[in-house]
mmCIF file of N, CA, C and O in Angstrom:
data_model
loop_
_atom_site.group_PDB
_atom_site.id
_atom_site.type_symbol
_atom_site.label_atom_id
_atom_site.label_comp_id
_atom_site.label_asym_id
_atom_site.label_seq_id
_atom_site.Cartn_x
_atom_site.Cartn_y
_atom_site.Cartn_z
ATOM 1 N N ARG U 1 -108.785 66.765 41.417
ATOM 2 C CA ARG U 1 -110.104 66.177 41.256
ATOM 3 C C ARG U 1 -109.942 64.705 40.868
ATOM 4 O O ARG U 1 -108.987 64.333 40.196
ATOM 5 N N PHE U 2 -110.895 63.899 41.311
ATOM 6 C CA PHE U 2 -110.950 62.494 40.916
ATOM 7 C C PHE U 2 -112.091 62.349 39.923
ATOM 8 O O PHE U 2 -113.198 62.846 40.158
ATOM 9 N N VAL U 3 -111.827 61.678 38.812
ATOM 10 C CA VAL U 3 -112.839 61.487 37.778
ATOM 11 C C VAL U 3 -112.897 60.017 37.378
ATOM 12 O O VAL U 3 -111.895 59.305 37.411
ATOM 13 N N CYS U 4 -114.093 59.552 37.011
ATOM 14 C CA CYS U 4 -114.270 58.218 36.447
ATOM 15 C C CYS U 4 -115.703 58.093 35.944
ATOM 16 O O CYS U 4 -116.545 58.961 36.191
ATOM 17 N N SER U 5 -115.952 57.025 35.226
ATOM 18 C CA SER U 5 -117.314 56.662 34.836
ATOM 19 C C SER U 5 -117.580 55.285 35.425
ATOM 20 O O SER U 5 -116.678 54.436 35.483
ATOM 21 N N ALA U 6 -118.806 55.050 35.860
ATOM 22 C CA ALA U 6 -119.156 53.785 36.500
ATOM 23 C C ALA U 6 -120.507 53.301 35.994
ATOM 24 O O ALA U 6 -121.429 54.092 35.789
ATOM 25 N N GLY U 7 -120.614 51.987 35.800
ATOM 26 C CA GLY U 7 -121.876 51.388 35.378
ATOM 27 C C GLY U 7 -121.900 49.915 35.717
ATOM 28 O O GLY U 7 -120.874 49.311 36.033
ATOM 29 N N MET U 8 -123.070 49.324 35.634
ATOM 30 C CA MET U 8 -123.229 47.900 35.917
ATOM 31 C C MET U 8 -122.610 47.078 34.790
ATOM 32 O O MET U 8 -122.730 47.423 33.618
ATOM 33 N N ASP U 9 -121.963 45.969 35.131
ATOM 34 C CA ASP U 9 -121.391 45.062 34.151
ATOM 35 C C ASP U 9 -122.510 44.413 33.343
ATOM 36 O O ASP U 9 -123.591 44.156 33.865
ATOM 37 N N ASP U 10 -122.246 44.122 32.074
ATOM 38 C CA ASP U 10 -123.297 43.549 31.235
ATOM 39 C C ASP U 10 -123.584 42.079 31.515
ATOM 40 O O ASP U 10 -124.477 41.504 30.924
ATOM 41 N N GLN U 11 -122.860 41.455 32.438
ATOM 42 C CA GLN U 11 -123.158 40.065 32.807
ATOM 43 C C GLN U 11 -124.314 39.957 33.803
ATOM 44 O O GLN U 11 -124.764 38.867 34.107
ATOM 45 N N ILE U 12 -124.792 41.097 34.298
ATOM 46 C CA ILE U 12 -125.831 41.037 35.323
ATOM 47 C C ILE U 12 -127.092 40.421 34.751
ATOM 48 O O ILE U 12 -127.365 40.503 33.562
ATOM 49 N N ARG U 13 -127.855 39.809 35.608
ATOM 50 C CA ARG U 13 -129.092 39.154 35.195
ATOM 51 C C ARG U 13 -130.277 40.024 35.598
ATOM 52 O O ARG U 13 -130.358 40.489 36.726
ATOM 53 N N GLY U 14 -131.177 40.211 34.673
ATOM 54 C CA GLY U 14 -132.378 40.990 34.985
ATOM 55 C C GLY U 14 -132.032 42.437 35.266
ATOM 56 O O GLY U 14 -131.082 42.984 34.743
ATOM 57 N N GLN U 15 -132.779 43.055 36.131
ATOM 58 C CA GLN U 15 -132.592 44.471 36.459
ATOM 59 C C GLN U 15 -131.936 44.606 37.827
ATOM 60 O O GLN U 15 -132.504 45.164 38.747
ATOM 61 N N ARG U 16 -130.750 44.068 37.970
ATOM 62 C CA ARG U 16 -130.023 44.198 39.229
ATOM 63 C C ARG U 16 -129.695 45.665 39.474
ATOM 64 O O ARG U 16 -129.578 46.456 38.542
ATOM 65 N N LEU U 17 -129.522 46.016 40.728
ATOM 66 C CA LEU U 17 -129.234 47.395 41.095
ATOM 67 C C LEU U 17 -127.905 47.482 41.831
ATOM 68 O O LEU U 17 -127.535 46.566 42.547
ATOM 69 N N GLY U 18 -127.240 48.585 41.660
ATOM 70 C CA GLY U 18 -125.995 48.820 42.376
ATOM 71 C C GLY U 18 -125.880 50.286 42.722
ATOM 72 O O GLY U 18 -126.648 51.113 42.236
ATOM 73 N N ALA U 19 -124.934 50.609 43.557
ATOM 74 C CA ALA U 19 -124.664 51.996 43.923
ATOM 75 C C ALA U 19 -123.161 52.117 44.110
ATOM 76 O O ALA U 19 -122.463 51.117 44.268
ATOM 77 N N ILE U 20 -122.670 53.326 44.056
ATOM 78 C CA ILE U 20 -121.227 53.533 44.174
ATOM 79 C C ILE U 20 -120.937 54.714 45.085
ATOM 80 O O ILE U 20 -121.711 55.679 45.130
ATOM 81 N N LYS U 21 -119.849 54.594 45.822
ATOM 82 C CA LYS U 21 -119.370 55.683 46.682
ATOM 83 C C LYS U 21 -117.891 55.900 46.396
ATOM 84 O O LYS U 21 -117.172 54.958 46.080
ATOM 85 N N VAL U 22 -117.461 57.145 46.542
ATOM 86 C CA VAL U 22 -116.038 57.467 46.512
ATOM 87 C C VAL U 22 -115.708 58.032 47.887
ATOM 88 O O VAL U 22 -116.375 58.953 48.365
ATOM 89 N N VAL U 23 -114.688 57.444 48.529
ATOM 90 C CA VAL U 23 -114.315 57.824 49.888
ATOM 91 C C VAL U 23 -112.876 58.327 49.879
ATOM 92 O O VAL U 23 -111.977 57.648 49.377
ATOM 93 N N ALA U 24 -112.673 59.521 50.408
ATOM 94 C CA ALA U 24 -111.341 60.099 50.558
ATOM 95 C C ALA U 24 -110.964 59.983 52.024
ATOM 96 O O ALA U 24 -111.645 60.530 52.887
ATOM 97 N N ASP U 25 -109.883 59.244 52.292
ATOM 98 C CA ASP U 25 -109.540 58.862 53.656
ATOM 99 C C ASP U 25 -110.781 58.201 54.256
ATOM 100 O O ASP U 25 -111.180 57.172 53.765
ATOM 101 N N GLU U 26 -111.432 58.754 55.212
ATOM 102 C CA GLU U 26 -112.633 58.121 55.779
ATOM 103 C C GLU U 26 -113.907 58.934 55.527
ATOM 104 O O GLU U 26 -114.939 58.690 56.142
ATOM 105 N N THR U 27 -113.832 59.887 54.590
ATOM 106 C CA THR U 27 -114.967 60.773 54.318
ATOM 107 C C THR U 27 -115.549 60.477 52.938
ATOM 108 O O THR U 27 -114.819 60.458 51.944
ATOM 109 N N THR U 28 -116.857 60.245 52.876
ATOM 110 C CA THR U 28 -117.520 60.027 51.593
ATOM 111 C C THR U 28 -117.597 61.352 50.850
ATOM 112 O O THR U 28 -118.147 62.327 51.355
ATOM 113 N N ILE U 29 -117.023 61.376 49.632
ATOM 114 C CA ILE U 29 -117.052 62.598 48.830
ATOM 115 C C ILE U 29 -117.987 62.469 47.639
ATOM 116 O O ILE U 29 -118.263 63.445 46.959
ATOM 117 N N TYR U 30 -118.490 61.244 47.379
ATOM 118 C CA TYR U 30 -119.491 61.046 46.326
ATOM 119 C C TYR U 30 -120.304 59.814 46.657
ATOM 120 O O TYR U 30 -119.751 58.783 47.044
ATOM 121 N N SER U 31 -121.621 59.910 46.487
ATOM 122 C CA SER U 31 -122.532 58.764 46.544
ATOM 123 C C SER U 31 -123.448 58.875 45.343
ATOM 124 O O SER U 31 -123.984 59.956 45.078
ATOM 125 N N SER U 32 -123.631 57.772 44.625
ATOM 126 C CA SER U 32 -124.549 57.839 43.499
ATOM 127 C C SER U 32 -125.921 58.253 44.031
ATOM 128 O O SER U 32 -126.310 57.865 45.129
ATOM 129 N N PRO U 33 -126.650 59.061 43.272
ATOM 130 C CA PRO U 33 -127.892 59.634 43.787
ATOM 131 C C PRO U 33 -128.982 58.606 44.066
ATOM 132 O O PRO U 33 -129.902 58.869 44.806
ATOM 133 N N HIS U 34 -128.861 57.431 43.502
ATOM 134 C CA HIS U 34 -129.829 56.356 43.730
ATOM 135 C C HIS U 34 -129.180 55.059 43.285
ATOM 136 O O HIS U 34 -128.123 55.060 42.663
ATOM 137 N N ALA U 35 -129.817 53.963 43.571
ATOM 138 C CA ALA U 35 -129.335 52.697 43.043
ATOM 139 C C ALA U 35 -129.523 52.750 41.528
ATOM 140 O O ALA U 35 -130.554 53.191 41.045
ATOM 141 N N PHE U 36 -128.513 52.332 40.782
ATOM 142 C CA PHE U 36 -128.641 52.430 39.334
ATOM 143 C C PHE U 36 -128.675 51.040 38.703
ATOM 144 O O PHE U 36 -128.287 50.050 39.306
ATOM 145 N N SER U 37 -129.179 50.987 37.495
ATOM 146 C CA SER U 37 -129.387 49.711 36.818
ATOM 147 C C SER U 37 -128.401 49.543 35.671
ATOM 148 O O SER U 37 -127.553 50.389 35.408
ATOM 149 N N LYS U 38 -128.563 48.469 34.949
ATOM 150 C CA LYS U 38 -127.686 48.061 33.859
ATOM 151 C C LYS U 38 -127.517 49.131 32.785
ATOM 152 O O LYS U 38 -126.499 49.212 32.141
ATOM 153 N N PHE U 39 -128.504 49.953 32.580
ATOM 154 C CA PHE U 39 -128.476 50.874 31.447
ATOM 155 C C PHE U 39 -128.083 52.299 31.819
ATOM 156 O O PHE U 39 -128.228 53.194 31.009
ATOM 157 N N GLU U 40 -127.594 52.511 33.023
ATOM 158 C CA GLU U 40 -127.191 53.843 33.450
ATOM 159 C C GLU U 40 -125.678 53.926 33.575
ATOM 160 O O GLU U 40 -125.024 52.969 33.972
ATOM 161 N N LEU U 41 -125.136 55.093 33.256
ATOM 162 C CA LEU U 41 -123.717 55.354 33.401
ATOM 163 C C LEU U 41 -123.560 56.616 34.238
ATOM 164 O O LEU U 41 -124.213 57.629 33.960
ATOM 165 N N HIS U 42 -122.744 56.535 35.266
ATOM 166 C CA HIS U 42 -122.501 57.691 36.129
ATOM 167 C C HIS U 42 -121.131 58.268 35.814
ATOM 168 O O HIS U 42 -120.139 57.543 35.788
ATOM 169 N N HIS U 43 -121.094 59.566 35.556
ATOM 170 C CA HIS U 43 -119.835 60.274 35.346
ATOM 171 C C HIS U 43 -119.522 61.009 36.643
ATOM 172 O O HIS U 43 -120.288 61.868 37.074
ATOM 173 N N ILE U 44 -118.436 60.634 37.266
ATOM 174 C CA ILE U 44 -118.075 61.164 38.577
ATOM 175 C C ILE U 44 -116.915 62.140 38.415
ATOM 176 O O ILE U 44 -115.923 61.830 37.763
ATOM 177 N N ASN U 45 -117.061 63.309 39.006
ATOM 178 C CA ASN U 45 -116.036 64.342 38.957
ATOM 179 C C ASN U 45 -116.117 65.086 40.287
ATOM 180 O O ASN U 45 -116.992 65.929 40.473
ATOM 181 N N VAL U 46 -115.258 64.720 41.229
ATOM 182 C CA VAL U 46 -115.347 65.271 42.578
ATOM 183 C C VAL U 46 -114.021 65.862 43.033
ATOM 184 O O VAL U 46 -112.949 65.403 42.643
ATOM 185 N N GLU U 47 -114.130 66.869 43.867
ATOM 186 C CA GLU U 47 -112.942 67.498 44.438
ATOM 187 C C GLU U 47 -112.351 66.592 45.507
ATOM 188 O O GLU U 47 -113.072 66.005 46.317
ATOM 189 N N ILE U 48 -111.049 66.487 45.514
ATOM 190 C CA ILE U 48 -110.339 65.710 46.531
ATOM 191 C C ILE U 48 -109.937 66.670 47.648
ATOM 192 O O ILE U 48 -109.350 67.717 47.388
ATOM 193 N N PRO U 49 -110.249 66.326 48.894
ATOM 194 C CA PRO U 49 -109.870 67.207 50.006
ATOM 195 C C PRO U 49 -108.348 67.386 50.103
ATOM 196 O O PRO U 49 -107.581 66.487 49.753
ATOM 197 N N ALA U 50 -107.949 68.540 50.577
ATOM 198 C CA ALA U 50 -106.522 68.814 50.786
ATOM 199 C C ALA U 50 -105.931 67.765 51.721
ATOM 200 O O ALA U 50 -106.588 67.290 52.647
ATOM 201 N N ASN U 51 -104.704 67.382 51.481
ATOM 202 C CA ASN U 51 -103.954 66.421 52.307
ATOM 203 C C ASN U 51 -104.549 65.011 52.309
ATOM 204 O O ASN U 51 -104.250 64.224 53.199
ATOM 205 N N CYS U 52 -105.376 64.686 51.342
ATOM 206 C CA CYS U 52 -105.963 63.346 51.245
ATOM 207 C C CYS U 52 -104.860 62.324 50.967
ATOM 208 O O CYS U 52 -103.980 62.559 50.140
ATOM 209 N N LYS U 53 -104.918 61.183 51.650
ATOM 210 C CA LYS U 53 -103.907 60.148 51.470
ATOM 211 C C LYS U 53 -104.426 58.941 50.695
ATOM 212 O O LYS U 53 -103.661 58.254 50.034
ATOM 213 N N THR U 54 -105.719 58.638 50.789
ATOM 214 C CA THR U 54 -106.277 57.475 50.096
ATOM 215 C C THR U 54 -107.622 57.810 49.461
ATOM 216 O O THR U 54 -108.400 58.596 50.000
ATOM 217 N N ILE U 55 -107.874 57.184 48.327
ATOM 218 C CA ILE U 55 -109.167 57.259 47.648
ATOM 219 C C ILE U 55 -109.658 55.828 47.507
ATOM 220 O O ILE U 55 -108.915 54.953 47.034
ATOM 221 N N LYS U 56 -110.895 55.565 47.909
ATOM 222 C CA LYS U 56 -111.505 54.238 47.750
ATOM 223 C C LYS U 56 -112.759 54.383 46.911
ATOM 224 O O LYS U 56 -113.520 55.338 47.080
ATOM 225 N N ILE U 57 -112.972 53.420 46.032
ATOM 226 C CA ILE U 57 -114.216 53.326 45.279
ATOM 227 C C ILE U 57 -114.952 52.114 45.838
ATOM 228 O O ILE U 57 -114.416 51.001 45.829
ATOM 229 N N ILE U 58 -116.153 52.332 46.342
ATOM 230 C CA ILE U 58 -116.904 51.261 46.994
ATOM 231 C C ILE U 58 -118.156 50.953 46.182
ATOM 232 O O ILE U 58 -118.985 51.837 45.955
ATOM 233 N N ALA U 59 -118.266 49.708 45.741
ATOM 234 C CA ALA U 59 -119.464 49.242 45.044
ATOM 235 C C ALA U 59 -120.411 48.657 46.084
ATOM 236 O O ALA U 59 -120.013 47.829 46.895
ATOM 237 N N ASP U 60 -121.642 49.107 46.054
ATOM 238 C CA ASP U 60 -122.648 48.668 47.014
ATOM 239 C C ASP U 60 -123.707 47.856 46.282
ATOM 240 O O ASP U 60 -124.057 48.163 45.142
ATOM 241 N N THR U 61 -124.230 46.848 46.940
ATOM 242 C CA THR U 61 -125.222 45.979 46.305
ATOM 243 C C THR U 61 -126.622 46.550 46.355
ATOM 244 O O THR U 61 -127.554 45.923 45.875
ATOM 245 N N SER U 62 -126.778 47.711 46.923
ATOM 246 C CA SER U 62 -128.100 48.327 47.048
ATOM 247 C C SER U 62 -128.981 47.443 47.917
ATOM 248 O O SER U 62 -128.513 46.863 48.870
ATOM 249 N N THR U 63 -130.235 47.304 47.572
ATOM 250 C CA THR U 63 -131.167 46.566 48.429
ATOM 251 C C THR U 63 -131.567 45.220 47.857
ATOM 252 O O THR U 63 -132.375 44.524 48.441
ATOM 253 N N ASP U 64 -130.987 44.824 46.714
ATOM 254 C CA ASP U 64 -131.450 43.588 46.086
ATOM 255 C C ASP U 64 -130.478 42.417 46.231
ATOM 256 O O ASP U 64 -130.549 41.460 45.488
ATOM 257 N N GLY U 65 -129.573 42.478 47.185
ATOM 258 C CA GLY U 65 -128.679 41.363 47.445
ATOM 259 C C GLY U 65 -127.376 41.450 46.672
ATOM 260 O O GLY U 65 -127.231 42.253 45.768
ATOM 261 N N PRO U 66 -126.396 40.595 47.026
ATOM 262 C CA PRO U 66 -125.046 40.726 46.508
ATOM 263 C C PRO U 66 -124.745 40.002 45.188
ATOM 264 O O PRO U 66 -123.647 40.084 44.698
ATOM 265 N N HIS U 67 -125.688 39.299 44.605
ATOM 266 C CA HIS U 67 -125.376 38.479 43.437
ATOM 267 C C HIS U 67 -125.526 39.247 42.129
ATOM 268 O O HIS U 67 -126.484 39.968 41.925
ATOM 269 N N TYR U 68 -124.541 39.078 41.250
ATOM 270 C CA TYR U 68 -124.538 39.683 39.911
ATOM 271 C C TYR U 68 -124.593 41.203 39.953
ATOM 272 O O TYR U 68 -125.202 41.838 39.104
ATOM 273 N N ASP U 69 -123.967 41.814 40.917
ATOM 274 C CA ASP U 69 -123.956 43.269 41.050
ATOM 275 C C ASP U 69 -122.589 43.856 40.698
ATOM 276 O O ASP U 69 -122.143 44.798 41.306
ATOM 277 N N ASN U 70 -121.931 43.301 39.714
ATOM 278 C CA ASN U 70 -120.599 43.789 39.362
ATOM 279 C C ASN U 70 -120.690 45.173 38.735
ATOM 280 O O ASN U 70 -121.474 45.404 37.821
ATOM 281 N N ILE U 71 -119.870 46.077 39.231
ATOM 282 C CA ILE U 71 -119.830 47.444 38.716
ATOM 283 C C ILE U 71 -118.484 47.660 38.044
ATOM 284 O O ILE U 71 -117.439 47.325 38.596
ATOM 285 N N ASN U 72 -118.522 48.211 36.835
ATOM 286 C CA ASN U 72 -117.297 48.531 36.104
ATOM 287 C C ASN U 72 -116.958 49.997 36.295
ATOM 288 O O ASN U 72 -117.835 50.861 36.224
ATOM 289 N N ILE U 73 -115.678 50.264 36.528
ATOM 290 C CA ILE U 73 -115.157 51.625 36.638
ATOM 291 C C ILE U 73 -114.202 51.823 35.463
ATOM 292 O O ILE U 73 -113.283 51.029 35.275
ATOM 293 N N VAL U 74 -114.427 52.876 34.672
ATOM 294 C CA VAL U 74 -113.570 53.139 33.514
ATOM 295 C C VAL U 74 -113.120 54.593 33.512
ATOM 296 O O VAL U 74 -113.744 55.454 34.132
ATOM 297 N N ASN U 75 -112.047 54.841 32.774
ATOM 298 C CA ASN U 75 -111.505 56.191 32.609
ATOM 299 C C ASN U 75 -111.254 56.891 33.937
ATOM 300 O O ASN U 75 -111.488 58.095 34.074
ATOM 301 N N ALA U 76 -110.786 56.144 34.927
ATOM 302 C CA ALA U 76 -110.515 56.712 36.243
ATOM 303 C C ALA U 76 -109.181 57.441 36.225
ATOM 304 O O ALA U 76 -108.225 57.006 35.585
ATOM 305 N N GLY U 77 -109.146 58.559 36.938
ATOM 306 C CA GLY U 77 -107.896 59.301 37.017
ATOM 307 C C GLY U 77 -108.036 60.569 37.827
ATOM 308 O O GLY U 77 -109.048 60.786 38.503
ATOM 309 N N PHE U 78 -107.016 61.383 37.741
ATOM 310 C CA PHE U 78 -106.971 62.626 38.499
ATOM 311 C C PHE U 78 -106.726 63.776 37.524
ATOM 312 O O PHE U 78 -106.022 63.622 36.533
ATOM 313 N N CYS U 79 -107.323 64.914 37.795
ATOM 314 C CA CYS U 79 -107.075 66.105 36.980
ATOM 315 C C CYS U 79 -106.972 67.328 37.881
ATOM 316 O O CYS U 79 -107.473 67.339 39.003
ATOM 317 N N THR U 80 -106.333 68.340 37.362
ATOM 318 C CA THR U 80 -106.116 69.550 38.161
ATOM 319 C C THR U 80 -107.055 70.674 37.791
ATOM 320 O O THR U 80 -107.043 71.716 38.427
ATOM 321 N N GLN U 81 -107.857 70.496 36.759
ATOM 322 C CA GLN U 81 -108.793 71.550 36.345
ATOM 323 C C GLN U 81 -110.200 71.039 36.260
ATOM 324 O O GLN U 81 -110.464 69.943 35.984
#
């Protein structure tokens, strides 16, 4: 399993929005349920497909443009249970 927590960086201005995806090889295995704001934290815990070779974390700017949409990823790792 791949686990992490994700949230907007505190340098953002106003109520910027962001979204996050986790991609295993070329398959999306997690998408945040909606664009999230500065005060939300997403705890991600997803199964990794068998024979997976790469994991990508993709930060998306949502619909409000690319400026000040920095997303922090913390406590990222892998677990077997």
